[in-house]
mmCIF file of C-alpha atoms in Angstrom:
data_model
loop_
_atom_site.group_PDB
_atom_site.id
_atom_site.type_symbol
_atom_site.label_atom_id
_atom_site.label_comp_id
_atom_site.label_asym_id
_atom_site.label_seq_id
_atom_site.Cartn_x
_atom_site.Cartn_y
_atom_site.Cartn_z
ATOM 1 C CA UNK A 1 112.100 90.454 176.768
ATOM 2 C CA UNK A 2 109.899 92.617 178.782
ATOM 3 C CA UNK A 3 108.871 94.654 176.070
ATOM 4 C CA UNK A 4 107.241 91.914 174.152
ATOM 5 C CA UNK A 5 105.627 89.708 177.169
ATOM 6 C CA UNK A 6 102.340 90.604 175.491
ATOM 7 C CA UNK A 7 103.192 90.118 172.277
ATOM 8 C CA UNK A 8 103.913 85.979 173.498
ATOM 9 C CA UNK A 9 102.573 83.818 172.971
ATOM 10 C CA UNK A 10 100.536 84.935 169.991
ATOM 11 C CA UNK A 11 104.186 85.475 168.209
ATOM 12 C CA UNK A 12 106.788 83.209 169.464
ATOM 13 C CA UNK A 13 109.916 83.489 170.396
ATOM 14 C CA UNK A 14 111.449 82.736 167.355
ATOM 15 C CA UNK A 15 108.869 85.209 165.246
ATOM 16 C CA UNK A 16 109.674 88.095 167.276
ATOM 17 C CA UNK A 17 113.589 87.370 166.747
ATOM 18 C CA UNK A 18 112.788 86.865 163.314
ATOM 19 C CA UNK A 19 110.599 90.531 163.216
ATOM 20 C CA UNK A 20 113.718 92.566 164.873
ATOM 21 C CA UNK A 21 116.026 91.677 161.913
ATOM 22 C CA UNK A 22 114.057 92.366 159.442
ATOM 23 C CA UNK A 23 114.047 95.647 157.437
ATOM 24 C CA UNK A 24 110.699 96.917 155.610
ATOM 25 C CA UNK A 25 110.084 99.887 153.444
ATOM 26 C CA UNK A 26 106.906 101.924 154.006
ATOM 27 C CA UNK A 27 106.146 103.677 151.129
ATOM 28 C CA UNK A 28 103.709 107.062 152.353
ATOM 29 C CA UNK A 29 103.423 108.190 155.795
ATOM 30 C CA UNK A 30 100.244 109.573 155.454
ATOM 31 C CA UNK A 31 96.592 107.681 156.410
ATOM 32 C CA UNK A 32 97.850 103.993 156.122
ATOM 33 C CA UNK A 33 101.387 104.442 156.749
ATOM 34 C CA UNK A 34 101.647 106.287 160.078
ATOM 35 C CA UNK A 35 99.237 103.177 161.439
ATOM 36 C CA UNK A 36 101.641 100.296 159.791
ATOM 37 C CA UNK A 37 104.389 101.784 161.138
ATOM 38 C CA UNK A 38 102.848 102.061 164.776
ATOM 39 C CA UNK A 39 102.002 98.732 164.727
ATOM 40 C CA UNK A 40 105.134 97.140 163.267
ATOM 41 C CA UNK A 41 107.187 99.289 165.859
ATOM 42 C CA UNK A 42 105.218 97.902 168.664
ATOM 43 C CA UNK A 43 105.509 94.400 167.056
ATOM 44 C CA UNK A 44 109.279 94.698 167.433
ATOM 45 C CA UNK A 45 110.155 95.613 163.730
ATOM 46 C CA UNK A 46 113.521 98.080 164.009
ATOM 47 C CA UNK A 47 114.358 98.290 160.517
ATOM 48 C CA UNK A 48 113.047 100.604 158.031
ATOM 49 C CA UNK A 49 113.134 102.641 155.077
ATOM 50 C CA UNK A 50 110.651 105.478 155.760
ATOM 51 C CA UNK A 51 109.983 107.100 152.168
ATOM 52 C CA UNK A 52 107.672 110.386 151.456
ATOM 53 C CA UNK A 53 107.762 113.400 150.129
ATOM 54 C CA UNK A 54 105.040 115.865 151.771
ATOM 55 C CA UNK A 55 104.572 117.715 154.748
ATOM 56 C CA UNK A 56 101.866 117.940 157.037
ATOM 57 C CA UNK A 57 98.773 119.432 156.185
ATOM 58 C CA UNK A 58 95.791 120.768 158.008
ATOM 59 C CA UNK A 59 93.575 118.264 156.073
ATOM 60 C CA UNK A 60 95.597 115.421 157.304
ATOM 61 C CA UNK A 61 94.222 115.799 160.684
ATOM 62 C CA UNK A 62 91.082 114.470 160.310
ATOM 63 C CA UNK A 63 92.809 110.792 160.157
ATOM 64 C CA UNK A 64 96.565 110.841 159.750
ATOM 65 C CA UNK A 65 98.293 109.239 163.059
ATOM 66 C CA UNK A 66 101.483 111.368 163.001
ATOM 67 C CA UNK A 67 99.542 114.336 162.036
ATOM 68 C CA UNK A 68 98.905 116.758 165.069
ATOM 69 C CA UNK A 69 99.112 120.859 165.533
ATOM 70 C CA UNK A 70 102.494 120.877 166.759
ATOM 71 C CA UNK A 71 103.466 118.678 163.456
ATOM 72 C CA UNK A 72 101.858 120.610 160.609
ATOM 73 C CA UNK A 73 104.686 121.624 158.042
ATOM 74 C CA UNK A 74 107.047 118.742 159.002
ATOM 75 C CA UNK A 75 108.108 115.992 156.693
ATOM 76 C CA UNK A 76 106.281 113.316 156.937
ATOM 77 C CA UNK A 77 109.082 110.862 156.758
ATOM 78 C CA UNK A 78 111.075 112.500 159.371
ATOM 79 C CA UNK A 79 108.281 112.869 162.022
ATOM 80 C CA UNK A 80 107.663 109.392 161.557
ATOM 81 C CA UNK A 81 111.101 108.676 162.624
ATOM 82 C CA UNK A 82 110.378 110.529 165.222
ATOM 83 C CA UNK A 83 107.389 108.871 166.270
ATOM 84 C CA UNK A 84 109.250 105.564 166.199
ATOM 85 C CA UNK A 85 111.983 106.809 167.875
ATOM 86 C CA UNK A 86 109.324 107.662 171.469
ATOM 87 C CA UNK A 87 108.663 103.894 171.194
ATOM 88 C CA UNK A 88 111.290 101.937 170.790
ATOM 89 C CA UNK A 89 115.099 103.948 170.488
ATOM 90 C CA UNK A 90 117.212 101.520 168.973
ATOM 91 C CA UNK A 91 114.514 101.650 165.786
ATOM 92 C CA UNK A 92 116.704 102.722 162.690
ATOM 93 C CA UNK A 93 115.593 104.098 159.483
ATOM 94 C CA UNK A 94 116.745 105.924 156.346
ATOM 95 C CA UNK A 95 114.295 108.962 155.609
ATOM 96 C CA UNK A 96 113.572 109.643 152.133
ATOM 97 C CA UNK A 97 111.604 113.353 151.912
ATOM 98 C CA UNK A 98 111.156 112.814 147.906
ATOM 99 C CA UNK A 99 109.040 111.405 145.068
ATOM 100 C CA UNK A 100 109.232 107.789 144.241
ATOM 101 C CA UNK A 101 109.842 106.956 140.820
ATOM 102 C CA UNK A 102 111.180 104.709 138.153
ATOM 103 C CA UNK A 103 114.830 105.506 138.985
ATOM 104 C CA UNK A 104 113.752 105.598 142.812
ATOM 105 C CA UNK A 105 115.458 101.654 143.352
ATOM 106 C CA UNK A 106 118.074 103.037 146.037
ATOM 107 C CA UNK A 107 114.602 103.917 148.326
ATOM 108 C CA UNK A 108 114.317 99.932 148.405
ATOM 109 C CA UNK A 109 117.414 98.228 148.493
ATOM 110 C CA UNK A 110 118.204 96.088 151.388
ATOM 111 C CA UNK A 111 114.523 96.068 152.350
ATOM 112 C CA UNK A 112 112.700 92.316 152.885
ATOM 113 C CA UNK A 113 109.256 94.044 152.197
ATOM 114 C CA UNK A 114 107.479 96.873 151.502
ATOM 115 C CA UNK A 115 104.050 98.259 152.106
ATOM 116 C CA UNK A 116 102.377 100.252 149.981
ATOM 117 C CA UNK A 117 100.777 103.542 151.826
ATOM 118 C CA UNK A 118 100.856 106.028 148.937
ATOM 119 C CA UNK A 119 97.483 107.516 147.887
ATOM 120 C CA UNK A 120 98.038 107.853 144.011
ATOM 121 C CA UNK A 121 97.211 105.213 141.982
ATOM 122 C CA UNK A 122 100.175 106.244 139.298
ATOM 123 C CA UNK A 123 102.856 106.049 141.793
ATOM 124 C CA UNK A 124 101.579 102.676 143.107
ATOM 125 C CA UNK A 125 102.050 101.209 139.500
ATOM 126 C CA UNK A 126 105.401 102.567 139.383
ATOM 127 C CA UNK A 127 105.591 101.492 142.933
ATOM 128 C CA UNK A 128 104.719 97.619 141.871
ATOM 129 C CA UNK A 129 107.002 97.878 138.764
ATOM 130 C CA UNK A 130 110.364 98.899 141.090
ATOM 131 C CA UNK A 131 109.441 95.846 143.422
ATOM 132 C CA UNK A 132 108.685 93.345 140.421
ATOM 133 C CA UNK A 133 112.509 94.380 138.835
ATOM 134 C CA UNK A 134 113.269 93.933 142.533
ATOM 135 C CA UNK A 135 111.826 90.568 143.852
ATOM 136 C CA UNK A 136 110.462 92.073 146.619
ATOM 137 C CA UNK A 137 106.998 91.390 147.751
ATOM 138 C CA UNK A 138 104.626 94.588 148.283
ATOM 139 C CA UNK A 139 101.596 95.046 150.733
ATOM 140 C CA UNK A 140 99.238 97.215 149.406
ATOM 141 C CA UNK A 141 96.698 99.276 150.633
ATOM 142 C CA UNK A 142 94.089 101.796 149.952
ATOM 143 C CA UNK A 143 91.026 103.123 150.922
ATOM 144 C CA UNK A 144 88.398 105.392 150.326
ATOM 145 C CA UNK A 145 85.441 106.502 152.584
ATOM 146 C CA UNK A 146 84.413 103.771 154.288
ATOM 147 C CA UNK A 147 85.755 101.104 152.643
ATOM 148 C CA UNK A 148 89.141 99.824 152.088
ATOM 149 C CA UNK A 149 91.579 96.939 150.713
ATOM 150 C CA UNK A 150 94.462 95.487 151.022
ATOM 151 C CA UNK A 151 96.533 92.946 148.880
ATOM 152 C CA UNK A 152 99.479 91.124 148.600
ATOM 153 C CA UNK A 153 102.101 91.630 145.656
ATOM 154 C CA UNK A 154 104.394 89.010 144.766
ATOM 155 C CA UNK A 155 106.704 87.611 142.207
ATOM 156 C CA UNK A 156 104.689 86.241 139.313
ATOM 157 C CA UNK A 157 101.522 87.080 140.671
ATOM 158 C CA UNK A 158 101.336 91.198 140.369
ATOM 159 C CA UNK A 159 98.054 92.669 141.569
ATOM 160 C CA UNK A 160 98.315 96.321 141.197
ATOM 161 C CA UNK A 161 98.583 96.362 137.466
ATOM 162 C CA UNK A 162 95.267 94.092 137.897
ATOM 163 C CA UNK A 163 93.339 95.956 140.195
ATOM 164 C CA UNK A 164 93.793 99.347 138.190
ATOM 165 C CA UNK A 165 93.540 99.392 134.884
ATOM 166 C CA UNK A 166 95.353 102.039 132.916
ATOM 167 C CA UNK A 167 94.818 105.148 133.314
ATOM 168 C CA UNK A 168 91.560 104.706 135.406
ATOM 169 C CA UNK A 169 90.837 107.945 137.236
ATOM 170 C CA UNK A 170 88.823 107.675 140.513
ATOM 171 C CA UNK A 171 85.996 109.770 142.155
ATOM 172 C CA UNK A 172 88.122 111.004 145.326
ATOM 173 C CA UNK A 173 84.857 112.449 146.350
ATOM 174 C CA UNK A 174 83.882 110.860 149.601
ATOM 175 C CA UNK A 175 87.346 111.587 151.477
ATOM 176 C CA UNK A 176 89.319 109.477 153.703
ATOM 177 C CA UNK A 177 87.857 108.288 157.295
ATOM 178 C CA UNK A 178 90.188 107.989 160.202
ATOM 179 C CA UNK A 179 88.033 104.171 160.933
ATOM 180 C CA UNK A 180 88.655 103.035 157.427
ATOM 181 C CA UNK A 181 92.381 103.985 157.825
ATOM 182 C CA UNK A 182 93.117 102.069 161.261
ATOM 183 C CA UNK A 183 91.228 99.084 160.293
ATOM 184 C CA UNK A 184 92.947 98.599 156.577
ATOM 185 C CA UNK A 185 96.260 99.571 157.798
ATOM 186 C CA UNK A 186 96.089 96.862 160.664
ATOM 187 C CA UNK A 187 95.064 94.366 158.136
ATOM 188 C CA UNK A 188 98.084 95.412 155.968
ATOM 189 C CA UNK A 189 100.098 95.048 158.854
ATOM 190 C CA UNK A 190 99.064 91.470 159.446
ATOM 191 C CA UNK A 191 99.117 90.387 155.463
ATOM 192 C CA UNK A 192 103.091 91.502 156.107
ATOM 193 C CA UNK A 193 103.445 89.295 159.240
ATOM 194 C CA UNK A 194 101.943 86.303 157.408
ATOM 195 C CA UNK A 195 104.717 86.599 154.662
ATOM 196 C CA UNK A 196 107.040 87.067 157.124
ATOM 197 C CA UNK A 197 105.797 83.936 158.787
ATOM 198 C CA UNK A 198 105.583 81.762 155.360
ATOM 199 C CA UNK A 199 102.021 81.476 156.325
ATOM 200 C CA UNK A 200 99.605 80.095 153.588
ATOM 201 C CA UNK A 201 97.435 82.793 152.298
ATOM 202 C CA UNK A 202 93.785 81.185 150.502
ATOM 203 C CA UNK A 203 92.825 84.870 149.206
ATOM 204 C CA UNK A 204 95.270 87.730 147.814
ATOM 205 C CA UNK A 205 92.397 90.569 147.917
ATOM 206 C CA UNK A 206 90.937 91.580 150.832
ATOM 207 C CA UNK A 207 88.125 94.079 150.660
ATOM 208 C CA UNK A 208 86.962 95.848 153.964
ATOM 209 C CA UNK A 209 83.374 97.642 154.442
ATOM 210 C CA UNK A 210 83.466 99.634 157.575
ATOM 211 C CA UNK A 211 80.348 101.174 157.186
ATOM 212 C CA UNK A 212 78.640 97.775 156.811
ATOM 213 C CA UNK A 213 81.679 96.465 159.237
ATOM 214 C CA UNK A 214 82.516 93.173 156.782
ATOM 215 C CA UNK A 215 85.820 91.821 155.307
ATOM 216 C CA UNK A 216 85.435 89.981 152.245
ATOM 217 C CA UNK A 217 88.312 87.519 150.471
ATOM 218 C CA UNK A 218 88.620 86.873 146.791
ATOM 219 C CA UNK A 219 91.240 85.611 144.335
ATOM 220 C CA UNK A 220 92.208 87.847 141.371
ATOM 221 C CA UNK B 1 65.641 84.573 130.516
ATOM 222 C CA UNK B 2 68.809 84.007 132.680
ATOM 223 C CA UNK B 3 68.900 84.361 136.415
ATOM 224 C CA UNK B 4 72.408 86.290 137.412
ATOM 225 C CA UNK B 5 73.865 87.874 140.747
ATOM 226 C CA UNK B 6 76.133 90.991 140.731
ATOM 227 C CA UNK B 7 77.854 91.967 143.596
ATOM 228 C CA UNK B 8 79.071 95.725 144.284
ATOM 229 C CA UNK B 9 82.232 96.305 146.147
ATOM 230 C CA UNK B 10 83.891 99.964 147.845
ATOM 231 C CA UNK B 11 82.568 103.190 147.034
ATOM 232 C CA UNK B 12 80.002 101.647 144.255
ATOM 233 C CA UNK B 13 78.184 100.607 147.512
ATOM 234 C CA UNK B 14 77.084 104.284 148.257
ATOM 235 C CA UNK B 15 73.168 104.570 146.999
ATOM 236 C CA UNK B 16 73.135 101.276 145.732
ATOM 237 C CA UNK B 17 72.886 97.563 147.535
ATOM 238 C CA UNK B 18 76.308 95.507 147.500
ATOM 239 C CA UNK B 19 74.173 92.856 146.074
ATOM 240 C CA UNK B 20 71.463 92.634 143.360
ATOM 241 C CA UNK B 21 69.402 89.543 141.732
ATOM 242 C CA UNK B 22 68.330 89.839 138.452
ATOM 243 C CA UNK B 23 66.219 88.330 136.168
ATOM 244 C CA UNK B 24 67.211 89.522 132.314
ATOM 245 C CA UNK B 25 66.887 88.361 128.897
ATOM 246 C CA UNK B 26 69.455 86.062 127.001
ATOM 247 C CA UNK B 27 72.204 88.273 125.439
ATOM 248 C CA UNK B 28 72.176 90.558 128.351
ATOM 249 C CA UNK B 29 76.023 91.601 128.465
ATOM 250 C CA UNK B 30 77.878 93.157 131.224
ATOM 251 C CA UNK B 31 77.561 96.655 130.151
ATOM 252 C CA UNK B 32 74.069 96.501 130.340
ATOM 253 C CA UNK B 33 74.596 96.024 133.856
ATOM 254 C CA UNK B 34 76.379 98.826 134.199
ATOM 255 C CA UNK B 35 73.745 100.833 132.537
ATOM 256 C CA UNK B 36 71.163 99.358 134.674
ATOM 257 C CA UNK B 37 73.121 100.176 137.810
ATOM 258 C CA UNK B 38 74.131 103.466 136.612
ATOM 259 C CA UNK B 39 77.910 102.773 136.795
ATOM 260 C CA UNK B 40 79.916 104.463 134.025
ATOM 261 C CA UNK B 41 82.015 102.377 132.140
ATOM 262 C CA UNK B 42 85.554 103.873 132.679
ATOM 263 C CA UNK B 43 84.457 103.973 136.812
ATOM 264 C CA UNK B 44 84.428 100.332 137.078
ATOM 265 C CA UNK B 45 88.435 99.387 137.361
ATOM 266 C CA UNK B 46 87.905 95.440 137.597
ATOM 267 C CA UNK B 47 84.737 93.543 136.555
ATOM 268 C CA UNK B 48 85.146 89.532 137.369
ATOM 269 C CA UNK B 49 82.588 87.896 135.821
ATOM 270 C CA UNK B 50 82.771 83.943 137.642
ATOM 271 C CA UNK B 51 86.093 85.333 139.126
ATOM 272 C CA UNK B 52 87.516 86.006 135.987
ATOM 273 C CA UNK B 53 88.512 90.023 134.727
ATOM 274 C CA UNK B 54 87.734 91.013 131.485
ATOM 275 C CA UNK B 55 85.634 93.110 128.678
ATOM 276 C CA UNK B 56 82.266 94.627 129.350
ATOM 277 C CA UNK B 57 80.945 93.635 125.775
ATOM 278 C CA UNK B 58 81.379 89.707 127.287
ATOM 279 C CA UNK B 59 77.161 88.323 127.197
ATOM 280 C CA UNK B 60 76.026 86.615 130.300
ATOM 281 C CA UNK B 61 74.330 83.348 131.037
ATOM 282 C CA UNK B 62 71.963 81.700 133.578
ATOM 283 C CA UNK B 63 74.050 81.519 137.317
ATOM 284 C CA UNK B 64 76.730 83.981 136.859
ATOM 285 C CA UNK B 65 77.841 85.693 139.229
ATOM 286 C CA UNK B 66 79.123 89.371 138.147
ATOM 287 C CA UNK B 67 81.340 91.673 140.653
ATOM 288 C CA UNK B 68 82.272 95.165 140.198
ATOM 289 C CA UNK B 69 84.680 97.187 141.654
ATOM 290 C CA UNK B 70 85.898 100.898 141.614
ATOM 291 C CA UNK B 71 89.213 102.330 141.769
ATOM 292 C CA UNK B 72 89.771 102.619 145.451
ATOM 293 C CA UNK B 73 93.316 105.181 145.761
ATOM 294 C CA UNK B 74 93.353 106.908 148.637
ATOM 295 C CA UNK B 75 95.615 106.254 151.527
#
């Protein structure tokens, strides 16, 4: 297919069949999640559950991929329909303009992943909880300044509730970068293709310093 | 006195190194580090001390290896 000639031979044939049927939640549309869903889009995902409940802000600018002047006050959720739409027009998607919570299960159903693009470390938990009851596996990501993470979330191996402990409350102080954003979102982006692809993964935290521009891999 | 290496991850980077080698006296635990380093206690969401997450009251001993990371939320 013409669309994908440079997406060969990196992805086979057989991958990017594999990519067009499946379906994956993004979970915020903000920083991380207008960049995952650009990139799966252009990938050849066409299957998604897009899932947040805020509008556009002027302070979402500064970073936010679906954010521009002509967007401010829009749902999130539905402009990034939208957005997806302009690229590729047989993309479908069921918009959710509300708050995930603990009864929020319907937001996920018939979803093979989701990836994790909220910025509240509460909602992530809750997040990581609807997925575990769910068997689905969750790529998260977060970032702050100029540094970043991302993670993968599976069944019997559940990172969130590792990586913050309860009720930890953290200094939101130095912002979010538009850098930090691209580069952790990418790497979100290809944690989900490895899953996808049954790859082997050696690490499940990855831990990304822009400023000093290094990725670092641990277990936890 | 016990040789140890603590590494700093994310935001706990700003004003400080991402690494640090210290010499320190038997019985040294992992909130002194945290002390030393000027990290509060309820900043520092995981603290892997040879890879493993735990307590801050947990003493440390010649060769370990102590990382420290903050909360890191945004998105």
């Amino acid at each position: 297919m013409e669309r994908y000639k440079r997406n060969y031979t990196s992805i086979s044939k057989e991958e990017q069949k594999l990519l067009s049927n499946i379906s994956v939640a993004i979970v915020g549309l903000g920083g991380l999640g207008g960049y995952v869903l650009e990139n799966l889009v252009r990938l050849g995902v066409r299957n998604f559950n897009l899932i947040d409940k805020d509008v556009f802000d002027t302070s979402n600018l500064n970073r936010q991929l679906l954010a521009t002047e002509k967007t401010l006050n829009n749902q999130k959720a539905k402009e990034a329909f939208n957005r997806a739409l302009e690229i590729d027009h047989e993309v479908k998607a069921k918009i959710f303009c509300e708050k995930l919570d603990e009864h929020s299960i319907k937001m996920l159903e018939g979803v093979d992943i989701v990836v994790d693009c909220l910025d509240s470390i509460s909602t992530r938990l809750i997040l990581e909880s609807l997925c575990d009851k769910m068997s689905l596996t969750l790529i998260h990501g977060a970032i702050r300044g100029y540094y970043g993470q991302v993670s993968i979330s599976r069944d019997g191996d559940r990172v969130i509730k590792k990586i913050y402990k309860k009720d930890i409350k953290e200094d939101e102080s130095l912002g979010n970068l538009p850098m930090t954003c691209m580069v952790t979102a990418s790497l979100q982006v290809n944690l989900l293709l490895k899953t996808i692809f049954k790859e082997s993964l050696e690490h499940n935290f990855i831990l990304i310093d822009v400023k000093n521009m290094d990725i670092e891999k641990i277990n936890i | 006195m016990i040789k140890i290496e603590v590494r700093l991850f994310a935001t706990f980077r700003e004003n400080r190194e991402r690494k640090y080698f210290f010499e320190l006296p038997k019985e040294t635990n992992i909130l002194d580090i945290l002390n030393k380093l000027n990290i509060d206690r309820e900043d520092a969401s995981l603290i892997l001390l040879n890879g493993v997450d735990g307590d801050v009251d947990r003493k440390l001993k010649d060769g370990d290896v102590l990382s420290l990371f903050p909360p890191v939320g945004g998105g």
